[in-house]
């Protein structure tokens, strides 16, 4: 097993083992809370506007960086840094670009709070819509393999400058795409962060991680009411999509109502083929990657016990935990997710 750094939380402030100035930082959170809420409201309105355009068939060529504007750097507050700390913090980093990969049914839009906080810290977040997701206009029912599903991510990494590396962040089943990219381009990925994600081992399927909640794949394919038959009832299922109430109960039990509303009008069917595909991961490539895992302790979609099993069987370099977070910490606990991302970026 790798070295595990267990990061516990006290009253919602994530504290990494080894101490630090968590107390003073939490005070800054309180002082900036009012401005932070106003900033989030502005960003939410932008994201909601874009999602409505998407629901109306908006052109997928639009920038995928939800709500990203140059002026936001001056107007948003970072609750975990101040003007004196940011230059020193940035100077110590060798990799400053984060590539954010969404999970099943989501799109790049779900990262709008994370984008804002990372940019305010002087970092460079980049989001991607996987095939058939978000603003990517590929028909989700035509996406049958993990290679096809991950194509936008793979193209992004392939087009990076030769010497540039990135920190790759994957949420939920987006973790499988992160693992796929690690196997393809280990030399381009400085660190990989799995947020309550399907950090599967060689020979496992993304779906296998959810077996405790959804049952076996065979049973799911025969009995699930959430399956979609994009090619007709006589053909194999092509995707699945949970009902709204099911999503709210499993994914958003701690998320703000405005973010739930955004998700309900923005979500798209999940391609089934990539979820049922076994990954081929080698020790020579995937095995050499620096992996980190973020556990969400109030998660009803991927229970803490299942997440603990994942890190036990496929041990990452370090584990962080967010108390009070549902399956979508970028909605329910964005400040604390931000702090963890910054902390991982600074690990030598």
mmCIF file of C-alpha atoms in Angstrom:
data_model
loop_
_atom_site.group_PDB
_atom_site.id
_atom_site.type_symbol
_atom_site.label_atom_id
_atom_site.label_comp_id
_atom_site.label_asym_id
_atom_site.label_seq_id
_atom_site.Cartn_x
_atom_site.Cartn_y
_atom_site.Cartn_z
ATOM 1 C CA UNK A 1 0.000 0.000 0.000
ATOM 2 C CA UNK A 2 1.068 3.570 -0.587
ATOM 3 C CA UNK A 3 1.518 6.207 2.066
ATOM 4 C CA UNK A 4 -1.880 7.351 3.266
ATOM 5 C CA UNK A 5 -2.293 10.794 4.722
ATOM 6 C CA UNK A 6 -5.652 10.840 6.449
ATOM 7 C CA UNK A 7 -7.116 14.324 6.526
ATOM 8 C CA UNK A 8 -9.851 14.743 9.084
ATOM 9 C CA UNK A 9 -12.255 17.616 9.557
ATOM 10 C CA UNK A 10 -13.354 19.635 12.523
ATOM 11 C CA UNK A 11 -16.542 21.658 12.092
ATOM 12 C CA UNK A 12 -16.296 21.496 8.294
ATOM 13 C CA UNK A 13 -12.680 22.689 8.094
ATOM 14 C CA UNK A 14 -10.530 20.000 6.517
ATOM 15 C CA UNK A 15 -7.299 19.647 8.448
ATOM 16 C CA UNK A 16 -4.396 17.708 6.994
ATOM 17 C CA UNK A 17 -2.359 15.599 9.378
ATOM 18 C CA UNK A 18 0.573 17.578 10.661
ATOM 19 C CA UNK A 19 -1.322 20.657 11.882
ATOM 20 C CA UNK A 20 -1.078 24.064 10.268
ATOM 21 C CA UNK A 21 -2.960 27.328 10.590
ATOM 22 C CA UNK A 22 -6.462 25.861 10.296
ATOM 23 C CA UNK A 23 -7.750 28.080 13.109
ATOM 24 C CA UNK A 24 -6.725 31.362 11.506
ATOM 25 C CA UNK A 25 -7.975 30.195 8.147
ATOM 26 C CA UNK A 26 -11.404 29.341 9.536
ATOM 27 C CA UNK A 27 -11.625 32.883 10.910
ATOM 28 C CA UNK A 28 -10.956 34.252 7.445
ATOM 29 C CA UNK A 29 -13.749 32.028 6.133
ATOM 30 C CA UNK A 30 -16.162 33.658 8.574
ATOM 31 C CA UNK A 31 -15.060 37.176 7.668
ATOM 32 C CA UNK A 32 -15.423 36.551 3.948
ATOM 33 C CA UNK A 33 -18.602 34.476 4.097
ATOM 34 C CA UNK A 34 -20.979 37.264 3.088
ATOM 35 C CA UNK A 35 -18.925 38.242 0.041
ATOM 36 C CA UNK A 36 -18.416 34.581 -0.884
ATOM 37 C CA UNK A 37 -22.163 33.967 -0.942
ATOM 38 C CA UNK A 38 -22.693 36.984 -3.191
ATOM 39 C CA UNK A 39 -19.966 35.780 -5.554
ATOM 40 C CA UNK A 40 -21.485 32.290 -5.703
ATOM 41 C CA UNK A 41 -24.896 33.752 -6.487
ATOM 42 C CA UNK A 42 -23.445 35.683 -9.443
ATOM 43 C CA UNK A 43 -21.666 32.612 -10.749
ATOM 44 C CA UNK A 44 -24.753 30.483 -10.310
ATOM 45 C CA UNK A 45 -26.825 32.866 -12.421
ATOM 46 C CA UNK A 46 -24.232 32.661 -15.204
ATOM 47 C CA UNK A 47 -24.116 28.873 -15.049
ATOM 48 C CA UNK A 48 -27.906 28.652 -14.993
ATOM 49 C CA UNK A 49 -28.156 30.890 -18.047
ATOM 50 C CA UNK A 50 -25.718 28.681 -19.955
ATOM 51 C CA UNK A 51 -27.557 25.540 -18.889
ATOM 52 C CA UNK A 52 -30.848 26.937 -20.161
ATOM 53 C CA UNK A 53 -29.192 27.627 -23.519
ATOM 54 C CA UNK A 54 -27.973 24.033 -23.554
ATOM 55 C CA UNK A 55 -31.456 22.694 -22.818
ATOM 56 C CA UNK A 56 -32.723 24.694 -25.782
ATOM 57 C CA UNK A 57 -30.176 23.112 -28.116
ATOM 58 C CA UNK A 58 -27.437 25.730 -27.810
ATOM 59 C CA UNK A 59 -24.403 25.342 -30.081
ATOM 60 C CA UNK A 60 -21.790 23.137 -28.402
ATOM 61 C CA UNK A 61 -18.932 25.256 -29.713
ATOM 62 C CA UNK A 62 -19.251 27.704 -26.819
ATOM 63 C CA UNK A 63 -16.405 27.863 -24.307
ATOM 64 C CA UNK A 64 -16.650 25.162 -21.700
ATOM 65 C CA UNK A 65 -15.274 27.303 -18.895
ATOM 66 C CA UNK A 66 -18.541 28.177 -17.199
ATOM 67 C CA UNK A 67 -18.736 31.778 -16.052
ATOM 68 C CA UNK A 68 -15.061 32.397 -16.729
ATOM 69 C CA UNK A 69 -14.194 36.073 -17.116
ATOM 70 C CA UNK A 70 -10.992 38.012 -16.605
ATOM 71 C CA UNK A 71 -12.692 40.488 -14.278
ATOM 72 C CA UNK A 72 -13.671 37.754 -11.841
ATOM 73 C CA UNK A 73 -10.079 37.528 -10.636
ATOM 74 C CA UNK A 74 -10.465 40.869 -8.911
ATOM 75 C CA UNK A 75 -13.978 40.383 -7.553
ATOM 76 C CA UNK A 76 -14.006 36.895 -6.016
ATOM 77 C CA UNK A 77 -12.659 36.073 -2.576
ATOM 78 C CA UNK A 78 -10.485 33.067 -1.791
ATOM 79 C CA UNK A 79 -11.301 32.151 1.822
ATOM 80 C CA UNK A 80 -8.082 30.186 2.219
ATOM 81 C CA UNK A 81 -5.503 32.768 1.137
ATOM 82 C CA UNK A 82 -4.744 36.441 1.248
ATOM 83 C CA UNK A 83 -2.868 38.896 -0.920
ATOM 84 C CA UNK A 84 0.412 38.240 0.882
ATOM 85 C CA UNK A 85 0.203 34.464 0.622
ATOM 86 C CA UNK A 86 -0.839 34.001 -2.993
ATOM 87 C CA UNK A 87 2.450 35.039 -4.722
ATOM 88 C CA UNK A 88 4.514 32.823 -2.415
ATOM 89 C CA UNK A 89 2.085 29.955 -2.878
ATOM 90 C CA UNK A 90 2.217 30.240 -6.678
ATOM 91 C CA UNK A 91 5.970 30.526 -6.746
ATOM 92 C CA UNK A 92 6.313 27.154 -5.053
ATOM 93 C CA UNK A 93 4.169 25.333 -7.630
ATOM 94 C CA UNK A 94 5.644 23.659 -10.694
ATOM 95 C CA UNK A 95 2.240 22.621 -12.101
ATOM 96 C CA UNK A 96 -0.566 25.195 -12.058
ATOM 97 C CA UNK A 97 -3.059 23.835 -14.579
ATOM 98 C CA UNK A 98 -5.968 21.717 -13.345
ATOM 99 C CA UNK A 99 -8.061 19.680 -15.775
ATOM 100 C CA UNK A 100 -11.488 19.047 -14.245
ATOM 101 C CA UNK A 101 -13.392 15.959 -15.441
ATOM 102 C CA UNK A 102 -17.078 15.611 -14.557
ATOM 103 C CA UNK A 103 -18.963 12.451 -13.629
ATOM 104 C CA UNK A 104 -21.991 10.647 -15.032
ATOM 105 C CA UNK A 105 -24.769 12.871 -16.357
ATOM 106 C CA UNK A 106 -22.919 16.049 -15.476
ATOM 107 C CA UNK A 107 -20.894 18.405 -17.648
ATOM 108 C CA UNK A 108 -18.191 21.021 -17.334
ATOM 109 C CA UNK A 109 -20.854 23.343 -15.896
ATOM 110 C CA UNK A 110 -20.815 21.517 -12.556
ATOM 111 C CA UNK A 111 -17.350 22.902 -11.749
ATOM 112 C CA UNK A 112 -18.363 26.576 -11.814
ATOM 113 C CA UNK A 113 -17.541 27.200 -8.139
ATOM 114 C CA UNK A 114 -14.265 25.296 -8.373
ATOM 115 C CA UNK A 115 -13.264 27.228 -11.489
ATOM 116 C CA UNK A 116 -13.882 30.520 -9.692
ATOM 117 C CA UNK A 117 -11.895 29.621 -6.579
ATOM 118 C CA UNK A 118 -8.933 28.157 -8.479
ATOM 119 C CA UNK A 119 -8.723 31.153 -10.784
ATOM 120 C CA UNK A 120 -8.881 33.520 -7.829
ATOM 121 C CA UNK A 121 -5.916 31.647 -6.348
ATOM 122 C CA UNK A 122 -3.966 32.359 -9.536
ATOM 123 C CA UNK A 123 -4.240 28.842 -10.936
ATOM 124 C CA UNK A 124 -5.469 27.713 -14.349
ATOM 125 C CA UNK A 125 -8.502 25.408 -14.319
ATOM 126 C CA UNK A 126 -9.604 23.858 -17.589
ATOM 127 C CA UNK A 127 -12.830 21.913 -17.938
ATOM 128 C CA UNK A 128 -13.888 19.367 -20.493
ATOM 129 C CA UNK A 129 -17.234 17.952 -21.596
ATOM 130 C CA UNK A 130 -16.919 14.230 -22.164
ATOM 131 C CA UNK A 131 -18.580 12.806 -25.274
ATOM 132 C CA UNK A 132 -22.354 13.152 -25.099
ATOM 133 C CA UNK A 133 -22.160 15.312 -21.984
ATOM 134 C CA UNK A 134 -22.661 18.984 -21.176
ATOM 135 C CA UNK A 135 -22.179 21.119 -24.281
ATOM 136 C CA UNK A 136 -20.634 18.270 -26.278
ATOM 137 C CA UNK A 137 -23.257 17.592 -28.936
ATOM 138 C CA UNK A 138 -22.334 13.960 -29.542
ATOM 139 C CA UNK A 139 -25.390 11.733 -29.217
ATOM 140 C CA UNK A 140 -24.882 9.973 -25.885
ATOM 141 C CA UNK A 141 -26.495 6.826 -27.309
ATOM 142 C CA UNK A 142 -23.751 6.566 -29.931
ATOM 143 C CA UNK A 143 -20.967 6.466 -27.328
ATOM 144 C CA UNK A 144 -20.235 2.806 -26.695
ATOM 145 C CA UNK A 145 -16.634 2.642 -25.427
ATOM 146 C CA UNK A 146 -14.516 4.363 -22.806
ATOM 147 C CA UNK A 147 -12.205 5.503 -25.588
ATOM 148 C CA UNK A 148 -15.075 7.311 -27.318
ATOM 149 C CA UNK A 149 -16.379 8.736 -24.046
ATOM 150 C CA UNK A 150 -12.929 10.046 -23.066
ATOM 151 C CA UNK A 151 -12.053 11.426 -26.511
ATOM 152 C CA UNK A 152 -12.426 15.149 -25.581
ATOM 153 C CA UNK A 153 -10.157 14.632 -22.566
ATOM 154 C CA UNK A 154 -7.583 12.681 -24.552
ATOM 155 C CA UNK A 155 -7.520 15.355 -27.263
ATOM 156 C CA UNK A 156 -7.007 18.058 -24.662
ATOM 157 C CA UNK A 157 -4.022 16.226 -23.172
ATOM 158 C CA UNK A 158 -2.575 15.434 -26.605
ATOM 159 C CA UNK A 159 -2.674 19.119 -27.512
ATOM 160 C CA UNK A 160 -0.754 20.268 -24.448
ATOM 161 C CA UNK A 161 2.674 21.822 -25.114
ATOM 162 C CA UNK A 162 5.388 19.188 -25.107
ATOM 163 C CA UNK A 163 6.858 20.009 -21.696
ATOM 164 C CA UNK A 164 3.613 20.916 -19.919
ATOM 165 C CA UNK A 165 2.054 18.746 -17.228
ATOM 166 C CA UNK A 166 -1.353 19.015 -15.580
ATOM 167 C CA UNK A 167 -3.143 17.980 -12.406
ATOM 168 C CA UNK A 168 -6.053 15.805 -13.470
ATOM 169 C CA UNK A 169 -9.202 15.843 -11.313
ATOM 170 C CA UNK A 170 -12.056 13.371 -11.802
ATOM 171 C CA UNK A 171 -15.464 13.198 -10.117
ATOM 172 C CA UNK A 172 -17.526 10.010 -9.736
ATOM 173 C CA UNK A 173 -17.384 7.902 -12.940
ATOM 174 C CA UNK A 174 -15.110 10.565 -14.419
ATOM 175 C CA UNK A 175 -12.504 8.739 -12.366
ATOM 176 C CA UNK A 176 -12.504 5.969 -14.972
ATOM 177 C CA UNK A 177 -11.619 8.530 -17.634
ATOM 178 C CA UNK A 178 -8.816 9.811 -15.407
ATOM 179 C CA UNK A 179 -7.475 6.269 -15.034
ATOM 180 C CA UNK A 180 -7.719 5.780 -18.799
ATOM 181 C CA UNK A 181 -5.754 8.993 -19.346
ATOM 182 C CA UNK A 182 -3.135 7.962 -16.784
ATOM 183 C CA UNK A 183 -2.542 4.764 -18.712
ATOM 184 C CA UNK A 184 -2.264 6.684 -21.995
ATOM 185 C CA UNK A 185 -0.234 9.699 -20.857
ATOM 186 C CA UNK A 186 1.502 9.128 -17.511
ATOM 187 C CA UNK A 187 4.247 11.555 -18.519
ATOM 188 C CA UNK A 188 1.749 14.425 -18.974
ATOM 189 C CA UNK A 189 -0.083 14.070 -15.650
ATOM 190 C CA UNK A 190 1.691 15.370 -12.565
ATOM 191 C CA UNK A 191 -0.989 14.191 -10.127
ATOM 192 C CA UNK A 192 -4.425 12.621 -10.374
ATOM 193 C CA UNK A 193 -7.150 13.473 -7.882
ATOM 194 C CA UNK A 194 -10.185 11.197 -7.550
ATOM 195 C CA UNK A 195 -13.173 12.916 -5.910
ATOM 196 C CA UNK A 196 -15.581 10.239 -4.591
ATOM 197 C CA UNK A 197 -14.660 8.616 -7.877
ATOM 198 C CA UNK A 198 -14.427 5.231 -9.557
ATOM 199 C CA UNK A 199 -10.731 4.656 -8.942
ATOM 200 C CA UNK A 200 -10.872 1.145 -10.346
ATOM 201 C CA UNK A 201 -8.088 -1.402 -10.578
ATOM 202 C CA UNK A 202 -6.988 -3.316 -13.660
ATOM 203 C CA UNK A 203 -9.809 -5.457 -15.037
ATOM 204 C CA UNK A 204 -12.586 -3.626 -13.183
ATOM 205 C CA UNK A 205 -15.514 -1.730 -14.682
ATOM 206 C CA UNK A 206 -16.710 1.689 -13.500
ATOM 207 C CA UNK A 207 -20.115 0.124 -12.865
ATOM 208 C CA UNK A 208 -18.613 -2.398 -10.437
ATOM 209 C CA UNK A 209 -17.973 0.376 -7.928
ATOM 210 C CA UNK A 210 -21.712 1.074 -7.673
ATOM 211 C CA UNK A 211 -22.738 -2.568 -7.370
ATOM 212 C CA UNK A 212 -23.693 -2.183 -3.694
ATOM 213 C CA UNK A 213 -26.187 0.546 -4.603
ATOM 214 C CA UNK A 214 -27.375 -0.684 -8.018
ATOM 215 C CA UNK A 215 -26.921 -4.441 -7.819
ATOM 216 C CA UNK A 216 -24.923 -6.603 -10.205
ATOM 217 C CA UNK A 217 -24.458 -5.454 -13.778
ATOM 218 C CA UNK A 218 -26.448 -8.437 -15.023
ATOM 219 C CA UNK A 219 -29.393 -7.579 -12.789
ATOM 220 C CA UNK A 220 -29.163 -3.897 -13.658
ATOM 221 C CA UNK A 221 -29.245 -4.640 -17.389
ATOM 222 C CA UNK A 222 -32.311 -6.858 -16.993
ATOM 223 C CA UNK A 223 -34.383 -5.039 -14.401
ATOM 224 C CA UNK A 224 -33.395 -1.394 -14.102
ATOM 225 C CA UNK A 225 -36.117 1.149 -14.749
ATOM 226 C CA UNK A 226 -33.478 3.770 -15.557
ATOM 227 C CA UNK A 227 -32.213 2.196 -18.794
ATOM 228 C CA UNK A 228 -32.635 4.034 -22.093
ATOM 229 C CA UNK A 229 -32.940 2.223 -25.430
ATOM 230 C CA UNK A 230 -31.657 4.776 -27.899
ATOM 231 C CA UNK A 231 -31.759 2.330 -30.805
ATOM 232 C CA UNK A 232 -35.173 0.868 -30.009
ATOM 233 C CA UNK A 233 -36.529 -1.578 -27.452
ATOM 234 C CA UNK A 234 -35.419 -4.568 -29.491
ATOM 235 C CA UNK A 235 -31.776 -3.468 -29.299
ATOM 236 C CA UNK A 236 -29.463 -3.422 -26.263
ATOM 237 C CA UNK A 237 -29.741 -0.486 -23.877
ATOM 238 C CA UNK A 238 -27.518 2.461 -24.798
ATOM 239 C CA UNK A 239 -27.658 4.610 -21.668
ATOM 240 C CA UNK A 240 -29.322 5.306 -18.366
ATOM 241 C CA UNK A 241 -30.693 8.298 -16.518
ATOM 242 C CA UNK A 242 -31.960 8.449 -12.955
ATOM 243 C CA UNK A 243 -35.280 10.094 -12.201
ATOM 244 C CA UNK A 244 -35.154 13.543 -10.618
ATOM 245 C CA UNK A 245 -36.228 12.457 -7.162
ATOM 246 C CA UNK A 246 -33.771 9.570 -7.252
ATOM 247 C CA UNK A 247 -30.951 11.960 -8.184
ATOM 248 C CA UNK A 248 -31.888 14.402 -5.441
ATOM 249 C CA UNK A 249 -31.860 11.706 -2.801
ATOM 250 C CA UNK A 250 -28.622 10.029 -3.864
ATOM 251 C CA UNK A 251 -26.471 12.848 -5.191
ATOM 252 C CA UNK A 252 -27.633 16.109 -3.620
ATOM 253 C CA UNK A 253 -28.631 15.367 -0.013
ATOM 254 C CA UNK A 254 -26.431 18.248 1.214
ATOM 255 C CA UNK A 255 -26.332 20.527 -1.859
ATOM 256 C CA UNK A 256 -28.021 23.961 -2.127
ATOM 257 C CA UNK A 257 -31.380 24.009 -3.895
ATOM 258 C CA UNK A 258 -30.093 26.349 -6.591
ATOM 259 C CA UNK A 259 -27.392 23.854 -7.560
ATOM 260 C CA UNK A 260 -29.911 21.020 -7.586
ATOM 261 C CA UNK A 261 -32.073 23.089 -9.951
ATOM 262 C CA UNK A 262 -29.079 23.740 -12.193
ATOM 263 C CA UNK A 263 -28.306 20.037 -12.313
ATOM 264 C CA UNK A 264 -31.879 19.007 -13.060
ATOM 265 C CA UNK A 265 -32.042 21.124 -16.236
ATOM 266 C CA UNK A 266 -28.453 20.417 -17.317
ATOM 267 C CA UNK A 267 -28.041 16.677 -16.886
ATOM 268 C CA UNK A 268 -27.915 14.338 -19.875
ATOM 269 C CA UNK A 269 -28.219 10.573 -20.293
ATOM 270 C CA UNK A 270 -25.171 8.555 -19.298
ATOM 271 C CA UNK A 271 -23.646 6.365 -22.044
ATOM 272 C CA UNK A 272 -23.904 2.791 -20.805
ATOM 273 C CA UNK A 273 -21.065 1.166 -22.759
ATOM 274 C CA UNK A 274 -18.195 3.020 -21.045
ATOM 275 C CA UNK A 275 -19.620 2.189 -17.617
ATOM 276 C CA UNK A 276 -19.599 -1.533 -18.433
ATOM 277 C CA UNK A 277 -16.122 -1.646 -19.960
ATOM 278 C CA UNK A 278 -13.250 -3.279 -18.101
ATOM 279 C CA UNK A 279 -10.185 -1.065 -17.856
ATOM 280 C CA UNK A 280 -6.774 -2.335 -18.850
ATOM 281 C CA UNK A 281 -4.236 -0.708 -16.535
ATOM 282 C CA UNK A 282 -0.549 -1.586 -16.290
ATOM 283 C CA UNK A 283 1.881 -1.222 -13.430
ATOM 284 C CA UNK A 284 4.424 0.299 -15.814
ATOM 285 C CA UNK A 285 2.182 3.248 -16.721
ATOM 286 C CA UNK A 286 -0.892 3.680 -14.501
ATOM 287 C CA UNK A 287 0.954 2.139 -11.575
ATOM 288 C CA UNK A 288 3.587 4.882 -11.528
ATOM 289 C CA UNK A 289 1.072 7.719 -11.332
ATOM 290 C CA UNK A 290 0.682 9.879 -8.222
ATOM 291 C CA UNK A 291 -2.915 9.358 -7.163
ATOM 292 C CA UNK A 292 -4.893 11.091 -4.412
ATOM 293 C CA UNK A 293 -8.400 10.345 -3.202
ATOM 294 C CA UNK A 294 -11.025 12.660 -1.698
ATOM 295 C CA UNK A 295 -13.698 10.874 0.330
ATOM 296 C CA UNK A 296 -17.137 12.417 0.893
ATOM 297 C CA UNK A 297 -18.502 11.283 4.229
ATOM 298 C CA UNK A 298 -22.207 12.034 3.782
ATOM 299 C CA UNK A 299 -22.396 10.465 0.331
ATOM 300 C CA UNK A 300 -25.471 8.361 -0.451
ATOM 301 C CA UNK A 301 -24.530 7.561 -4.054
ATOM 302 C CA UNK A 302 -21.092 6.121 -3.298
ATOM 303 C CA UNK A 303 -21.088 5.299 0.381
ATOM 304 C CA UNK A 304 -18.092 6.041 2.617
ATOM 305 C CA UNK A 305 -17.665 2.282 3.122
ATOM 306 C CA UNK A 306 -17.382 1.736 -0.633
ATOM 307 C CA UNK A 307 -14.954 4.629 -0.946
ATOM 308 C CA UNK A 308 -12.881 3.185 1.877
ATOM 309 C CA UNK A 309 -12.823 -0.153 0.069
ATOM 310 C CA UNK A 310 -11.576 1.566 -3.088
ATOM 311 C CA UNK A 311 -8.629 3.198 -1.372
ATOM 312 C CA UNK A 312 -7.858 -0.002 0.508
ATOM 313 C CA UNK A 313 -7.757 -2.146 -2.626
ATOM 314 C CA UNK A 314 -6.113 0.388 -4.956
ATOM 315 C CA UNK A 315 -4.120 2.473 -2.531
ATOM 316 C CA UNK A 316 -3.423 6.121 -3.470
ATOM 317 C CA UNK A 317 -0.593 8.247 -2.158
ATOM 318 C CA UNK A 318 -2.877 10.138 0.225
ATOM 319 C CA UNK A 319 -6.522 10.262 1.280
ATOM 320 C CA UNK A 320 -8.518 13.362 2.226
ATOM 321 C CA UNK A 321 -11.955 13.419 3.811
ATOM 322 C CA UNK A 322 -14.758 15.992 3.715
ATOM 323 C CA UNK A 323 -17.305 15.729 6.489
ATOM 324 C CA UNK A 324 -20.845 16.776 5.593
ATOM 325 C CA UNK A 325 -20.364 16.459 1.838
ATOM 326 C CA UNK A 326 -22.753 14.604 -0.432
ATOM 327 C CA UNK A 327 -21.702 13.081 -3.745
ATOM 328 C CA UNK A 328 -21.151 16.559 -5.185
ATOM 329 C CA UNK A 329 -18.653 18.413 -2.968
ATOM 330 C CA UNK A 330 -18.221 21.088 -5.652
ATOM 331 C CA UNK A 331 -21.800 22.063 -4.720
ATOM 332 C CA UNK A 332 -22.156 21.099 -1.051
ATOM 333 C CA UNK A 333 -18.655 21.915 0.251
ATOM 334 C CA UNK A 334 -16.888 23.979 -2.435
ATOM 335 C CA UNK A 335 -14.598 25.925 -0.090
ATOM 336 C CA UNK A 336 -13.244 22.794 1.513
ATOM 337 C CA UNK A 337 -12.811 20.997 -1.783
ATOM 338 C CA UNK A 338 -10.869 24.040 -2.957
ATOM 339 C CA UNK A 339 -8.596 23.869 0.059
ATOM 340 C CA UNK A 340 -7.863 20.189 -0.575
ATOM 341 C CA UNK A 341 -7.006 20.837 -4.237
ATOM 342 C CA UNK A 342 -4.573 23.567 -3.211
ATOM 343 C CA UNK A 343 -3.052 21.342 -0.581
ATOM 344 C CA UNK A 344 -2.513 18.461 -2.976
ATOM 345 C CA UNK A 345 -0.996 20.837 -5.540
ATOM 346 C CA UNK A 346 1.612 21.833 -2.962
ATOM 347 C CA UNK A 347 2.662 18.295 -2.020
ATOM 348 C CA UNK A 348 6.255 17.862 -3.333
#
